PDB file of C-alpha atoms in Angstrom:
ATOM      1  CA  UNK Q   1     125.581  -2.130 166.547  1.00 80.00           C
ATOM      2  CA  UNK Q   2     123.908  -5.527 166.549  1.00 92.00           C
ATOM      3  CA  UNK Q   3     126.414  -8.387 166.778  1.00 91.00           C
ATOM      4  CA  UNK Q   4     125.460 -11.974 165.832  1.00 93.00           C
ATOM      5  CA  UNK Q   5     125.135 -13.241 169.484  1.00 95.00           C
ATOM      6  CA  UNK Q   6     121.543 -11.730 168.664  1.00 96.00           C
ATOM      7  CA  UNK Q   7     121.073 -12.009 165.248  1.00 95.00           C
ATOM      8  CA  UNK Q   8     121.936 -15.663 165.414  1.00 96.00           C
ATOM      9  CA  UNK Q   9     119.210 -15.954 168.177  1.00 97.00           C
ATOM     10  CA  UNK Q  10     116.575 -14.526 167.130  1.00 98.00           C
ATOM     11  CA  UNK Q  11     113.815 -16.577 164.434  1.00 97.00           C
ATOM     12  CA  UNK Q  12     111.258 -16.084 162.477  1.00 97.00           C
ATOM     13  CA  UNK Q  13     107.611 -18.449 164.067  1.00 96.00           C
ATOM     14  CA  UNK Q  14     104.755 -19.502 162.581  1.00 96.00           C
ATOM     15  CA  UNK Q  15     102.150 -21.056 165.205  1.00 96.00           C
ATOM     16  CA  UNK Q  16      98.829 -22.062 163.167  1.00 92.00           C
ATOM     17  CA  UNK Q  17      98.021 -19.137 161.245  1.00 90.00           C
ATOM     18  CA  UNK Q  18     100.091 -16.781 163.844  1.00 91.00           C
ATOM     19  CA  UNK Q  19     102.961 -15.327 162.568  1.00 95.00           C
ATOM     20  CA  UNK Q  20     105.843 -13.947 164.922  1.00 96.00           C
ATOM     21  CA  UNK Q  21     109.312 -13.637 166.491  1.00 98.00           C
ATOM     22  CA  UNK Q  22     111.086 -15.642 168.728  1.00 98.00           C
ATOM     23  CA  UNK Q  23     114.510 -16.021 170.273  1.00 98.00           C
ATOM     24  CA  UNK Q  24     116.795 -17.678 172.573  1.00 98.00           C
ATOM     25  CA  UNK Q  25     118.288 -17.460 175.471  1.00 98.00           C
ATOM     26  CA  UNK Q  26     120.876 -19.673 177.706  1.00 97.00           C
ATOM     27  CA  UNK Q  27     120.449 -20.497 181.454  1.00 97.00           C
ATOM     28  CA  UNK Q  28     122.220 -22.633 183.395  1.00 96.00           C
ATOM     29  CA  UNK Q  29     124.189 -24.059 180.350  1.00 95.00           C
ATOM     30  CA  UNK Q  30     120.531 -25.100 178.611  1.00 97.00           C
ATOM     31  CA  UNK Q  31     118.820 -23.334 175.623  1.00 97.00           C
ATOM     32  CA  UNK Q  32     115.096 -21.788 175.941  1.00 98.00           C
ATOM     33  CA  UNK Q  33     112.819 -20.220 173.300  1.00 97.00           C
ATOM     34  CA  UNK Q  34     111.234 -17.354 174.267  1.00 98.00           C
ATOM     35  CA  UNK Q  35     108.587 -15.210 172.549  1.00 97.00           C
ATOM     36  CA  UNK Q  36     105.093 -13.686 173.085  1.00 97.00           C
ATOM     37  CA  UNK Q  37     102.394 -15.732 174.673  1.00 96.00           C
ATOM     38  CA  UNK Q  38      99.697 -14.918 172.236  1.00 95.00           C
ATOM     39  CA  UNK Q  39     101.828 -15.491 169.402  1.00 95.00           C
ATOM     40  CA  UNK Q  40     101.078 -19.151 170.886  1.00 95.00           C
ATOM     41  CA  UNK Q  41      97.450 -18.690 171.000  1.00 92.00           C
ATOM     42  CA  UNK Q  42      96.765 -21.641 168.379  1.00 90.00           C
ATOM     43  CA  UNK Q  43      99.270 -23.988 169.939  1.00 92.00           C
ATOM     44  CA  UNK Q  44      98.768 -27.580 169.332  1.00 86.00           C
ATOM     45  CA  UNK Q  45     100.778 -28.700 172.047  1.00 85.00           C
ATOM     46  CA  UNK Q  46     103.395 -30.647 169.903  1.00 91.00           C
ATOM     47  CA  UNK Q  47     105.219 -28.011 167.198  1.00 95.00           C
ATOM     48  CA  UNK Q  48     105.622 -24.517 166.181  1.00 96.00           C
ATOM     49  CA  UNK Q  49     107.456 -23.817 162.403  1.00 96.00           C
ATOM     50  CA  UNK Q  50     110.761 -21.981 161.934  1.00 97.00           C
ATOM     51  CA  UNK Q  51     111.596 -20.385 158.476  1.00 97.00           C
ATOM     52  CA  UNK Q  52     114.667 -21.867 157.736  1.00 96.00           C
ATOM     53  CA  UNK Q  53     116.244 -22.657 153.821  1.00 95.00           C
ATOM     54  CA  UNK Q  54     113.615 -20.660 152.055  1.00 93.00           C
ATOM     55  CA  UNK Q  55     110.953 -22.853 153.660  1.00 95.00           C
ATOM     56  CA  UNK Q  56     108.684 -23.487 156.845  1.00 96.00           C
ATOM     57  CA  UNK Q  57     110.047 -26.036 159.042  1.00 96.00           C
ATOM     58  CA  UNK Q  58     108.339 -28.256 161.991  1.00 96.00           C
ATOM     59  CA  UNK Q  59     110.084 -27.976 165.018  1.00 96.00           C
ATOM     60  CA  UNK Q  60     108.773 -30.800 168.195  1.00 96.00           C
ATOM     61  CA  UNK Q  61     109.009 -28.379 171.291  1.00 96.00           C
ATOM     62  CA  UNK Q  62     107.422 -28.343 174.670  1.00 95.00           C
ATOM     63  CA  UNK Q  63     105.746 -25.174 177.268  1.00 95.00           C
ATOM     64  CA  UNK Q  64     108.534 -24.786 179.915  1.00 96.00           C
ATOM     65  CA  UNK Q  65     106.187 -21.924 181.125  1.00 94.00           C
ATOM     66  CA  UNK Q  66     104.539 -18.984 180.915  1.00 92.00           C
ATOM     67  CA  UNK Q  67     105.312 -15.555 181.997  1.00 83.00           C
ATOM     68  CA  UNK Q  68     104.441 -14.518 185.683  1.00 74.00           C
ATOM     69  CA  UNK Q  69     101.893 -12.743 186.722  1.00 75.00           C
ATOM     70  CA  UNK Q  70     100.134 -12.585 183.871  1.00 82.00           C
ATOM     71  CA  UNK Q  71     102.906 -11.221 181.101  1.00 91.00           C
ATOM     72  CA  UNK Q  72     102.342 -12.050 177.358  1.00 95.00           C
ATOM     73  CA  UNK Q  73     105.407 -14.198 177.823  1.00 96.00           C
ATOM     74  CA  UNK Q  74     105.513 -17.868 177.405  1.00 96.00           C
ATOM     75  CA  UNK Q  75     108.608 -19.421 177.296  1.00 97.00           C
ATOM     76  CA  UNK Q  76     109.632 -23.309 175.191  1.00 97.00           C
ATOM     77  CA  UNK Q  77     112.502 -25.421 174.694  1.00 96.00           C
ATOM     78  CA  UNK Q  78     113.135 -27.895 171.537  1.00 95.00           C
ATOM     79  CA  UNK Q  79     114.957 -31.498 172.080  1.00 93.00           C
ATOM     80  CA  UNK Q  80     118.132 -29.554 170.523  1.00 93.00           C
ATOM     81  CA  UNK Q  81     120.028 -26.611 170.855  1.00 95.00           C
ATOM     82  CA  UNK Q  82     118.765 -24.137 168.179  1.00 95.00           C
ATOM     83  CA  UNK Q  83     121.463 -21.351 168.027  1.00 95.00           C
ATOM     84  CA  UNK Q  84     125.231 -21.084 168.561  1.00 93.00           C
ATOM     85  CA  UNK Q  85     125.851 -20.346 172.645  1.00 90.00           C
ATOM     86  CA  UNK Q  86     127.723 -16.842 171.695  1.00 93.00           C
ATOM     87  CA  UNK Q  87     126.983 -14.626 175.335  1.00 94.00           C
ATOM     88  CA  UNK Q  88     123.983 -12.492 175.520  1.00 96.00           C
ATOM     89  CA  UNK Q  89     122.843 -12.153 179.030  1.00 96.00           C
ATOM     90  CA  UNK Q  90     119.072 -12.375 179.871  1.00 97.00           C
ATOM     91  CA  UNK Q  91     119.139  -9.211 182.124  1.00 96.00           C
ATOM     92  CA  UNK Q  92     117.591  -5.793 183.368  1.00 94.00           C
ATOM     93  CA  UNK Q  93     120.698  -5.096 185.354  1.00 92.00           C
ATOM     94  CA  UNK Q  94     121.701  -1.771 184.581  1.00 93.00           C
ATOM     95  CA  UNK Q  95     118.786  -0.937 182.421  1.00 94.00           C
ATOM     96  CA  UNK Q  96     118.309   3.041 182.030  1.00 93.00           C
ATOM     97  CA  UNK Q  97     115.585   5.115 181.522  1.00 95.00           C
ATOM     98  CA  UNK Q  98     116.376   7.480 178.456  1.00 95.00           C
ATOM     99  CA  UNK Q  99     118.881   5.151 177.155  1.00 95.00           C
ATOM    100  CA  UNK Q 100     118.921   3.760 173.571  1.00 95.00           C
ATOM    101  CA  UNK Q 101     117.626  -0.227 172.841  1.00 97.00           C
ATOM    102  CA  UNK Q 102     116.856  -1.943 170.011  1.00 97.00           C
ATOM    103  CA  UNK Q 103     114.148  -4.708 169.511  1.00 97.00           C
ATOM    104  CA  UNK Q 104     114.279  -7.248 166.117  1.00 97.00           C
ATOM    105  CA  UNK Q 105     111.844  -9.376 164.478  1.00 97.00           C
ATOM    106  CA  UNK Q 106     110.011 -10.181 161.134  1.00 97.00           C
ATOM    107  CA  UNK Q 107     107.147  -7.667 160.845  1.00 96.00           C
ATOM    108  CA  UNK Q 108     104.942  -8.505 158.055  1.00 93.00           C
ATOM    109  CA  UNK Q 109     106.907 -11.544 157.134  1.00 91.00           C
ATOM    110  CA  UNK Q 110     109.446  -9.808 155.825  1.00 92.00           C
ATOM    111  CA  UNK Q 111     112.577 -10.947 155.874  1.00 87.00           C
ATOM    112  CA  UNK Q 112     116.092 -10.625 154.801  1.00 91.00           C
ATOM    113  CA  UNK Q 113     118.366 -14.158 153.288  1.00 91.00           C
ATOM    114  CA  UNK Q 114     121.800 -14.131 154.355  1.00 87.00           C
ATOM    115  CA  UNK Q 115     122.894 -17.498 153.042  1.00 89.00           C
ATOM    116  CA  UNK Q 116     125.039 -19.284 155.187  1.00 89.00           C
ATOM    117  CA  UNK Q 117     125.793 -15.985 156.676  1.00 89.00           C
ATOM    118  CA  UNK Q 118     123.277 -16.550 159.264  1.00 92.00           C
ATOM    119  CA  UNK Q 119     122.996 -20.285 158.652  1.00 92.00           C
ATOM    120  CA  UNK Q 120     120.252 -20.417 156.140  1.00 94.00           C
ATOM    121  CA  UNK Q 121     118.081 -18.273 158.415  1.00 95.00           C
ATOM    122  CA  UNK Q 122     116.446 -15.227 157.310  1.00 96.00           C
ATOM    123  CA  UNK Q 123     117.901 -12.482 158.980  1.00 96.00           C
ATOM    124  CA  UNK Q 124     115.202 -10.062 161.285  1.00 96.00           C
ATOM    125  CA  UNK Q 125     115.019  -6.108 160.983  1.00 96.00           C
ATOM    126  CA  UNK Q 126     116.083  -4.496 163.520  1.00 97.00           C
ATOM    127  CA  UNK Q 127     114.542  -1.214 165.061  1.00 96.00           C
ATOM    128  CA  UNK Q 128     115.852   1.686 167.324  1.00 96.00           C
ATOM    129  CA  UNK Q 129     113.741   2.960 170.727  1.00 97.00           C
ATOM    130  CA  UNK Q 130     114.298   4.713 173.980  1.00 97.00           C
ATOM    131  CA  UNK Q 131     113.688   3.080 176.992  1.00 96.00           C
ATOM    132  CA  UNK Q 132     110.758   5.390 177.924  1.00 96.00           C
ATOM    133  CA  UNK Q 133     109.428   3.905 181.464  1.00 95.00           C
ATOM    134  CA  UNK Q 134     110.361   0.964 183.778  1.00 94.00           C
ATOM    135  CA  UNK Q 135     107.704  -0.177 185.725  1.00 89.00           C
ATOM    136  CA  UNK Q 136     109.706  -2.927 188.599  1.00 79.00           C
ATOM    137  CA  UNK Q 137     105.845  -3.923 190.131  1.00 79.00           C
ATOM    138  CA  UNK Q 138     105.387  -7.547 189.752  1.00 76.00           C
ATOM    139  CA  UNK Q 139     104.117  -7.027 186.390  1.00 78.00           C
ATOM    140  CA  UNK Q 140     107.556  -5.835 185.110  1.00 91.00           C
ATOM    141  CA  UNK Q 141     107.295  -4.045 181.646  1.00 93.00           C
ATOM    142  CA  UNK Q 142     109.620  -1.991 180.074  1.00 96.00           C
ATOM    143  CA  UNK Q 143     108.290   0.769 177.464  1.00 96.00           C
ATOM    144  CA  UNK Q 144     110.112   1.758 174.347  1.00 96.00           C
ATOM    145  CA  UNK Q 145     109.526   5.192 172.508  1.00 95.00           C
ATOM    146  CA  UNK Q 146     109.780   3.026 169.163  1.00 93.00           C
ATOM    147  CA  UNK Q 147     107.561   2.052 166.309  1.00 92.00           C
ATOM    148  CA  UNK Q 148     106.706  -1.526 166.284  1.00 92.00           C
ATOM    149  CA  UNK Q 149     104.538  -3.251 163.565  1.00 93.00           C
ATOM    150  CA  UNK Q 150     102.603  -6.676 163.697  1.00 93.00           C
ATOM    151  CA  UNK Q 151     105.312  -9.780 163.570  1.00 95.00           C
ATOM    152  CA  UNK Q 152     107.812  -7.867 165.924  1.00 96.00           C
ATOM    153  CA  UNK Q 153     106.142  -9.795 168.786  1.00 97.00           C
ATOM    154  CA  UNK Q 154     107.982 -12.140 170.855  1.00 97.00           C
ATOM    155  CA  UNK Q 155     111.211 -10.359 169.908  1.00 97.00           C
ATOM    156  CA  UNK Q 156     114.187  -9.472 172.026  1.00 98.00           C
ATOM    157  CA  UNK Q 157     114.402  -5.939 173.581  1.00 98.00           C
ATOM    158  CA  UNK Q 158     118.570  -5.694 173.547  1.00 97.00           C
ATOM    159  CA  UNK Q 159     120.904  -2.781 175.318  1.00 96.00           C
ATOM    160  CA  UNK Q 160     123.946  -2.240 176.395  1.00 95.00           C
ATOM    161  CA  UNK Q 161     125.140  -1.139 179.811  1.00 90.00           C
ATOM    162  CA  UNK Q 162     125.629   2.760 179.701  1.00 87.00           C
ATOM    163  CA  UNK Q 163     129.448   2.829 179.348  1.00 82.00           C
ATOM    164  CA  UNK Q 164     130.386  -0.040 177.904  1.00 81.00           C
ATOM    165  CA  UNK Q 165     132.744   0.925 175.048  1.00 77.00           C
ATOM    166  CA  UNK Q 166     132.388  -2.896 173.981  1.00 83.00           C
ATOM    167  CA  UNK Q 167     129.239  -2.967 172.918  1.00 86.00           C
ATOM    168  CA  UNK Q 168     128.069  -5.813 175.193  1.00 91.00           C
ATOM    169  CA  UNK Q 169     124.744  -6.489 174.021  1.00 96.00           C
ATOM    170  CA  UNK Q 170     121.884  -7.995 177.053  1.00 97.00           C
ATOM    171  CA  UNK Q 171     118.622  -8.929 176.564  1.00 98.00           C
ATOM    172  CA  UNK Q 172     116.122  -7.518 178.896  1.00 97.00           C
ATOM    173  CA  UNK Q 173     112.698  -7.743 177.319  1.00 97.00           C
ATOM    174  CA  UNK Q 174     110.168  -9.054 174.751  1.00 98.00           C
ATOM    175  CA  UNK Q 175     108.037  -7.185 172.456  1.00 97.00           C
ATOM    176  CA  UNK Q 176     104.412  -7.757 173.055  1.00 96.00           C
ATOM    177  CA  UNK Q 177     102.581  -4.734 171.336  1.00 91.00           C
ATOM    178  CA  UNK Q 178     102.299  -1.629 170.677  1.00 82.00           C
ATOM    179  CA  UNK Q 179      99.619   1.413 171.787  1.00 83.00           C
ATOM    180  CA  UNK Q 180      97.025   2.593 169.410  1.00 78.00           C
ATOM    181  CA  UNK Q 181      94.698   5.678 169.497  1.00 82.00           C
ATOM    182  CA  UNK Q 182      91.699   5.316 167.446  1.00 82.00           C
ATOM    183  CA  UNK Q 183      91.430   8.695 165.426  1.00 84.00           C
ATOM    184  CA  UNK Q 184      88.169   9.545 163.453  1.00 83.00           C
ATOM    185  CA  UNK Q 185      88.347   9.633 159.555  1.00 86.00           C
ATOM    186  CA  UNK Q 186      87.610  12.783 157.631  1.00 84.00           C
ATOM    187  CA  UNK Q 187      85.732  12.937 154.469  1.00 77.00           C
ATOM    188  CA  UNK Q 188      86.474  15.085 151.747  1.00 84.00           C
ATOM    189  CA  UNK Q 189      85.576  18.499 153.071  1.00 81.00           C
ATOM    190  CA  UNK Q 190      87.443  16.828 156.366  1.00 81.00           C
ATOM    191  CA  UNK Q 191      84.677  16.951 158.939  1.00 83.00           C
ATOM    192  CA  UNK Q 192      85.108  13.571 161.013  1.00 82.00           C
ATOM    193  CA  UNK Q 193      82.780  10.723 160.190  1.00 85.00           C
ATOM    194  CA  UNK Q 194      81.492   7.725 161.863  1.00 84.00           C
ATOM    195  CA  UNK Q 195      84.729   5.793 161.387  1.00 85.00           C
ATOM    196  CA  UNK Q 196      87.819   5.364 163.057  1.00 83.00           C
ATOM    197  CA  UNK Q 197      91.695   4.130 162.251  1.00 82.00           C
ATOM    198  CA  UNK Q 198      93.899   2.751 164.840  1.00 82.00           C
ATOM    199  CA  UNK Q 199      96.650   5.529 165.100  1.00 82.00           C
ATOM    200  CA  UNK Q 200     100.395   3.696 166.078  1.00 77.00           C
ATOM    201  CA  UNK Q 201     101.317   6.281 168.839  1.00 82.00           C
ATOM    202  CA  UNK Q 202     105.007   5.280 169.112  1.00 86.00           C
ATOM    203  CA  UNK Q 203     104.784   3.494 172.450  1.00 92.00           C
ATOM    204  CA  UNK Q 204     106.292  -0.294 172.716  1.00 94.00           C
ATOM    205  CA  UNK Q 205     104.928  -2.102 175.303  1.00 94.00           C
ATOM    206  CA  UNK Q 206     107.187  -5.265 176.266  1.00 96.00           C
ATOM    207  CA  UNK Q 207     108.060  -8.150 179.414  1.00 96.00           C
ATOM    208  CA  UNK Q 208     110.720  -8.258 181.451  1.00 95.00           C
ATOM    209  CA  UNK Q 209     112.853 -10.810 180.788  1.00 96.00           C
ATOM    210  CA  UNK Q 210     112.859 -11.705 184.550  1.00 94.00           C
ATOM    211  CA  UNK Q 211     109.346 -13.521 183.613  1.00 94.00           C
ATOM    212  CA  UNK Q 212     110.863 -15.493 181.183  1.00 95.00           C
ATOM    213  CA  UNK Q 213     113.683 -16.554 183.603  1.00 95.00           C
ATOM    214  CA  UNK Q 214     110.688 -16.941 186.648  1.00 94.00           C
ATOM    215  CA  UNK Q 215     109.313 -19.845 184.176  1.00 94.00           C
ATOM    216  CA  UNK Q 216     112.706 -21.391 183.509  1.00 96.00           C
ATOM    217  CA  UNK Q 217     113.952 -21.632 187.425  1.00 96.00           C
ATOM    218  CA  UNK Q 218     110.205 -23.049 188.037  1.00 94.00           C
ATOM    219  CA  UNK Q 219     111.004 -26.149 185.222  1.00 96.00           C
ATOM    220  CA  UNK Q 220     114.774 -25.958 183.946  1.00 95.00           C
ATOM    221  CA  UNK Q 221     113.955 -28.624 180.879  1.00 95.00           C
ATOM    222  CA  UNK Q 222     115.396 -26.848 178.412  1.00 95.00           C
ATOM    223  CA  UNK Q 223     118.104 -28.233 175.355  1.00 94.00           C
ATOM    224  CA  UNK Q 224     121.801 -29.053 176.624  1.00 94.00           C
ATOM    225  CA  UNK Q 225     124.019 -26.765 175.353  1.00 93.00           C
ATOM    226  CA  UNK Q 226     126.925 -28.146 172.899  1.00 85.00           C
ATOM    227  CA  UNK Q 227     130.391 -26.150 172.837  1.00 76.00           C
ATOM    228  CA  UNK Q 228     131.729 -26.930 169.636  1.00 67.00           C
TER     229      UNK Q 228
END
């Protein structure tokens, strides 16, 4: 179900001690990196890491922008193109409520190697959700009924348009966290005590990609794209 226009896309980041997801995305015929904005939280201002060839690479990039109003989006381009240009719209169009995505990343770290069957680049997991709610107020966010872990963030939220027998894969959102519930601990004879454990309850919460594409039309900087 998930073709290599997203696989290929979508890397594993390392900002300070911040470990993540990121992924691109093509506009105007120039590559962007997208991912969550508090994956970027200890940001030097000059490079973020990439795990590529077993090993944690330096990669020089620069802040195109950050999501609008206020989503956990922040959007960066490199001086080079990053991943093959193989079509994967950045879009809600068509979006349905009730209607299967999927969302990757590197949760934990982990990771899967591929070889040079993903160009030395550990492949992400990938995870299954319903699109659960759409909320189109400026704030656009898009909930999943899903399970997300720590690392997912700043992954793509993928689909395809109900009735495509093609499987045309768009990217309309990225992960930024998940809902807890904090439920009291038992003891042995399980009445509750003083302490509490944060509870995943199953809902994704993730951005629009619309912010990303907001920061992009506000400074297009990003890498030229090479046809080869």
């Amino acid at each position: 179900m998930i073709t290599s226009n997203v696989i290929h896309r979508t890397f594993q980041l390392k900002c300070g001690e911040e470990l993540g997801t990121c992924f691109t995305i093509d506009v105007d015929n120039k590559q962007y990196l997208c991912t969550a904005k508090h994956c970027m939280k200890n940001f030097s201002g000059k490079s973020i890491e990439l795990f590529h060839e077993n090993q944690w690479k330096t990669l020089e990039v620069d802040i195109v922008g950050h999501g609008s109003n206020d989503s956990d989006i922040c959007v960066l381009c490199a001086k080079i193109q990053l991943s093959p240009p193989l079509p994967l719209p950045p879009t809600m169009a068509d979006l349905v409520i009730g209607q299967d995505a999927y969302f990757l990343g590197f949760p934990y770290g982990i990771q899967i190697e591929a070889g040079k069957l993903n160009r030395l680049f550990p492949l992400p997991l990938v995870k299954r959700a319903t699109i659960s709610a759409i909320s189109f107020e400026e704030q656009k966010i898009i909930l999943l009924d899903g399970h997300n872990n720590p690392g997912f963030s700043g992954g793509p939220v993928v689909f395809v348009k109900p009735g495509n027998t093609k499987n045309e894969l768009r990217v309309a959102g990225i992960i930024s966290s998940y809902r807890f519930e904090p439920t009291p601990v038992l003891d042995e004879n399980d009445r509750e005590t003083s302490l509490k454990v944060r509870t995943n309850t199953g809902i994704v919460h993730s951005y629009a990609i619309n912010h990303a594409l907001d920061a992009i039309k506000e400074n297009p900087i990003g890498a030229e794209i090479i046809v080869k």
